[in-house]
mmCIF file of C-alpha atoms in Angstrom:
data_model
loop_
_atom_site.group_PDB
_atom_site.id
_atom_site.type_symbol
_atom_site.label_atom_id
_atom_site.label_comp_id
_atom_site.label_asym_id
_atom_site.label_seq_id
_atom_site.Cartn_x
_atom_site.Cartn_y
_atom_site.Cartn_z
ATOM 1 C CA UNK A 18 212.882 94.910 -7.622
ATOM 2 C CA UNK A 19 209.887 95.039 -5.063
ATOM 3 C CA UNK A 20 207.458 98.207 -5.215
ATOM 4 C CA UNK A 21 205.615 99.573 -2.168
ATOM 5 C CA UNK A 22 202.749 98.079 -3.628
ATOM 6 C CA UNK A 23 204.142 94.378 -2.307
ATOM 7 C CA UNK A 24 203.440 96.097 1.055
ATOM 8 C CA UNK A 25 199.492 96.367 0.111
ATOM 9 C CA UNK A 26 197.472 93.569 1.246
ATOM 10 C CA UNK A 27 195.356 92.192 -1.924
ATOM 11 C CA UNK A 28 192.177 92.794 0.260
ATOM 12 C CA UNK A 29 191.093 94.871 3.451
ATOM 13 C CA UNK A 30 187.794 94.097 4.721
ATOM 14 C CA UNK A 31 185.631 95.037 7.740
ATOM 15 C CA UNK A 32 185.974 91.868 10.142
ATOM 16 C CA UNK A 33 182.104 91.544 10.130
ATOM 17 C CA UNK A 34 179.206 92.823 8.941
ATOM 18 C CA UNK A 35 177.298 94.015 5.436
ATOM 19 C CA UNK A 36 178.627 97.020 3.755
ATOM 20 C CA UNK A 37 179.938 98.600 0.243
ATOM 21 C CA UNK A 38 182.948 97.136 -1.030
ATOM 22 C CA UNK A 39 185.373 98.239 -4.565
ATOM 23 C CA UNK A 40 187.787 96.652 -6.747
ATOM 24 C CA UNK A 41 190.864 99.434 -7.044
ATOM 25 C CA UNK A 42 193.509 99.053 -9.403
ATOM 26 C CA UNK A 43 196.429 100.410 -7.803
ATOM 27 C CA UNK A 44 199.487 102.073 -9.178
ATOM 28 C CA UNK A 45 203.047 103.564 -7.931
ATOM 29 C CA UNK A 46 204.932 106.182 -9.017
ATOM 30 C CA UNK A 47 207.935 104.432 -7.655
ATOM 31 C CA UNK A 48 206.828 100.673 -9.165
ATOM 32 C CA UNK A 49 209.239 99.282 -12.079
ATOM 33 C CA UNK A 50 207.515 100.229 -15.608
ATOM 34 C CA UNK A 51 205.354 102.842 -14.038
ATOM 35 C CA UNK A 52 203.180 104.227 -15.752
ATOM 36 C CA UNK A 53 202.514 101.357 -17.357
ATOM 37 C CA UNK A 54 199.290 99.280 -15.776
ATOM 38 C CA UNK A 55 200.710 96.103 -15.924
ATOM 39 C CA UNK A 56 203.019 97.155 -12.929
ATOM 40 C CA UNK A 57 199.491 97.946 -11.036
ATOM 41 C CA UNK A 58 197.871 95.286 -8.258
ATOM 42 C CA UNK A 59 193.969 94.923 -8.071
ATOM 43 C CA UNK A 60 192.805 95.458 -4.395
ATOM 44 C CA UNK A 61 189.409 94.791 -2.690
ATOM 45 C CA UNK A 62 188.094 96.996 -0.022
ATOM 46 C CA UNK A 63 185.278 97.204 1.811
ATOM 47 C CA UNK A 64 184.765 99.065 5.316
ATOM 48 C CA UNK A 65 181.366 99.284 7.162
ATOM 49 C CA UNK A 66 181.072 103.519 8.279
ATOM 50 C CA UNK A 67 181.268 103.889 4.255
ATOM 51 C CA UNK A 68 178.462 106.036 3.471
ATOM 52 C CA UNK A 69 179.324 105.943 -0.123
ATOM 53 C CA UNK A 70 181.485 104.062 -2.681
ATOM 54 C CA UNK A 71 183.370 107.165 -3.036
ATOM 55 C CA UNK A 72 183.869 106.950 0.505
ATOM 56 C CA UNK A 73 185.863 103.181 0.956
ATOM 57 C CA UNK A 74 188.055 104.519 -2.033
ATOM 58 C CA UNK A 75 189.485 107.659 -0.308
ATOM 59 C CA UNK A 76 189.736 105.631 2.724
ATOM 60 C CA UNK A 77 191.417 103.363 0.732
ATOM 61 C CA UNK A 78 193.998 105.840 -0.255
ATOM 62 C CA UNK A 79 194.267 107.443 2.834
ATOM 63 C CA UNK A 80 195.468 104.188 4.461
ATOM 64 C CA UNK A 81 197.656 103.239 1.280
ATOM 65 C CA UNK A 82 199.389 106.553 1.513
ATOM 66 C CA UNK A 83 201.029 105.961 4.979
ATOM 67 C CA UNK A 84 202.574 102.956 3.428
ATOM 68 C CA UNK A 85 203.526 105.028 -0.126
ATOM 69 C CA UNK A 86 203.074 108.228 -0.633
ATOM 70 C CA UNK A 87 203.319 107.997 -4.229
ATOM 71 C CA UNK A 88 200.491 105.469 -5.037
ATOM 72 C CA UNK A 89 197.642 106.424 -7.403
ATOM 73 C CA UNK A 90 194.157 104.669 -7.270
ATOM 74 C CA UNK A 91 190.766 104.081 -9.686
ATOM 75 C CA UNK A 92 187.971 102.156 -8.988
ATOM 76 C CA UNK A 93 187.085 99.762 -11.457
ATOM 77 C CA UNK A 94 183.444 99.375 -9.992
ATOM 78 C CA UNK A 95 181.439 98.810 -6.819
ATOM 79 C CA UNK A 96 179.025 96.294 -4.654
ATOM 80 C CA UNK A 97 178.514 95.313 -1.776
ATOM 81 C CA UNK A 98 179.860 92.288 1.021
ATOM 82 C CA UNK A 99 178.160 90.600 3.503
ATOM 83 C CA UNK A 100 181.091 89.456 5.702
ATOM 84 C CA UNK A 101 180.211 86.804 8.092
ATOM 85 C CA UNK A 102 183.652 85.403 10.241
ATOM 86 C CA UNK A 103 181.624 82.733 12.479
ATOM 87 C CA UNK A 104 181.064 79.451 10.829
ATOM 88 C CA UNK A 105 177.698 79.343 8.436
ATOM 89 C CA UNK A 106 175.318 76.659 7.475
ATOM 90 C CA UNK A 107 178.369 74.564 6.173
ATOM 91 C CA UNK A 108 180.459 74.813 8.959
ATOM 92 C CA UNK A 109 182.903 77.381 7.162
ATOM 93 C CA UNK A 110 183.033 81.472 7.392
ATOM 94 C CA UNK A 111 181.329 82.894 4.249
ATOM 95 C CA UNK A 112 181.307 86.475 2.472
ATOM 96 C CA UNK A 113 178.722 87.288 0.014
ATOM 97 C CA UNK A 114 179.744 89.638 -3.565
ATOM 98 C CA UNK A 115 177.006 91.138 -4.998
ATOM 99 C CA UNK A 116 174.859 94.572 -6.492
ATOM 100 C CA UNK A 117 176.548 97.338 -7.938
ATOM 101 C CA UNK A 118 178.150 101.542 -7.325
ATOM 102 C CA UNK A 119 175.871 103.584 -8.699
ATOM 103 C CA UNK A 120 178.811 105.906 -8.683
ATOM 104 C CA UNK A 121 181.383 103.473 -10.342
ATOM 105 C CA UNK A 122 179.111 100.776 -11.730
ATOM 106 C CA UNK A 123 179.002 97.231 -10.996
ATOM 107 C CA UNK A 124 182.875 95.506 -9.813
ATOM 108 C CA UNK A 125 183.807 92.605 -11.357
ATOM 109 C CA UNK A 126 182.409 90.257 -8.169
ATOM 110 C CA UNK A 127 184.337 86.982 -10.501
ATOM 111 C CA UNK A 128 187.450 88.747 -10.094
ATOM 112 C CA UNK A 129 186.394 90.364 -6.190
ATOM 113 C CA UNK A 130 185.905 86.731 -5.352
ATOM 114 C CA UNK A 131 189.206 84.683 -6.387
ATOM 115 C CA UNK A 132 190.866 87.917 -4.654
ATOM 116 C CA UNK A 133 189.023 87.179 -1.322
ATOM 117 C CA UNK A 134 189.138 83.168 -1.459
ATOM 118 C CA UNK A 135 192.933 83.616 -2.000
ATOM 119 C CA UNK A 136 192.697 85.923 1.043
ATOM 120 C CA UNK A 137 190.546 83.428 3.548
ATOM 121 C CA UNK A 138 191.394 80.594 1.886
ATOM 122 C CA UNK A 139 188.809 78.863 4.424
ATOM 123 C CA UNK A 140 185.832 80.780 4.049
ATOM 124 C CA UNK A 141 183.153 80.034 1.452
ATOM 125 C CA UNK A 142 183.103 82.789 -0.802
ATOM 126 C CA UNK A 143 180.210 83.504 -3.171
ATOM 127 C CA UNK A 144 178.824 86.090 -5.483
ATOM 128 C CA UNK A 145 175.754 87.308 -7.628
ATOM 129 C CA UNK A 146 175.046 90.049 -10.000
ATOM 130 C CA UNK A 147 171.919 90.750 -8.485
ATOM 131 C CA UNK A 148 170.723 92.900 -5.424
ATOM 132 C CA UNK A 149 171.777 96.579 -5.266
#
């Protein structure tokens, strides 16, 4: 049975531009085997305007909450993106994963990365554990 969830795009990102991103894991009230986390779905978001980590995640559910009302959110941990749509170096788009929430702690950029390469599946996608 599908869950509001199916609804949620994987990842939302500003179209261009540097700015703090988070890995959410995202749960419905109304999902099959909820509360269970297994029914959850990992999300990326990142928005430029986002002063603060804690700010992309209440975006985050702000936006998710027009599509279900009953959805729950935690951030798993924090960085930063450097988005860049026109072709790099290599002839392909690229976004950059790296640094760490001081707030939530450092994201999981491994799992932030296969999320956004399945998402632009012709961009070059990279990440580091260094920067802030």
């Amino acid at each position: 049975m599908p869950s509001a969830l199916d609804a949620i795009p994987a990842v939302d990102l500003t179209p261009s531009g540097t700015f703090k991103y988070i890995i959410i894991r995202a749960t419905s009230k109304t999902a099959p085997g909820y509360p269970d986390a297994s029914c959850g779905k990992t999300l990326v978001r990142g928005y430029t305007g986002c002063e603060y980590h804690a700010d992309v995640l209440a975006l985050s559910l702000e936006l998710a909450r027009t599509v279900d009302p009953d959805i729950e959110m935690v951030c798993t941990g924090g960085g930063r993106i450097t988005h860049t749509p026109s072709p790099c170096e290599e002839g392909r788009p690229n976004v950059f994963i790296y640094g760490y929430s001081q707030a939530f702690g450092r994201a999981d950029h491994r799992i932030a990365s296969e999320l956004v390469r399945q998402h632009f599946d012709d961009y070059k996608v990279e990440w580091s554990n260094e920067g802030y």
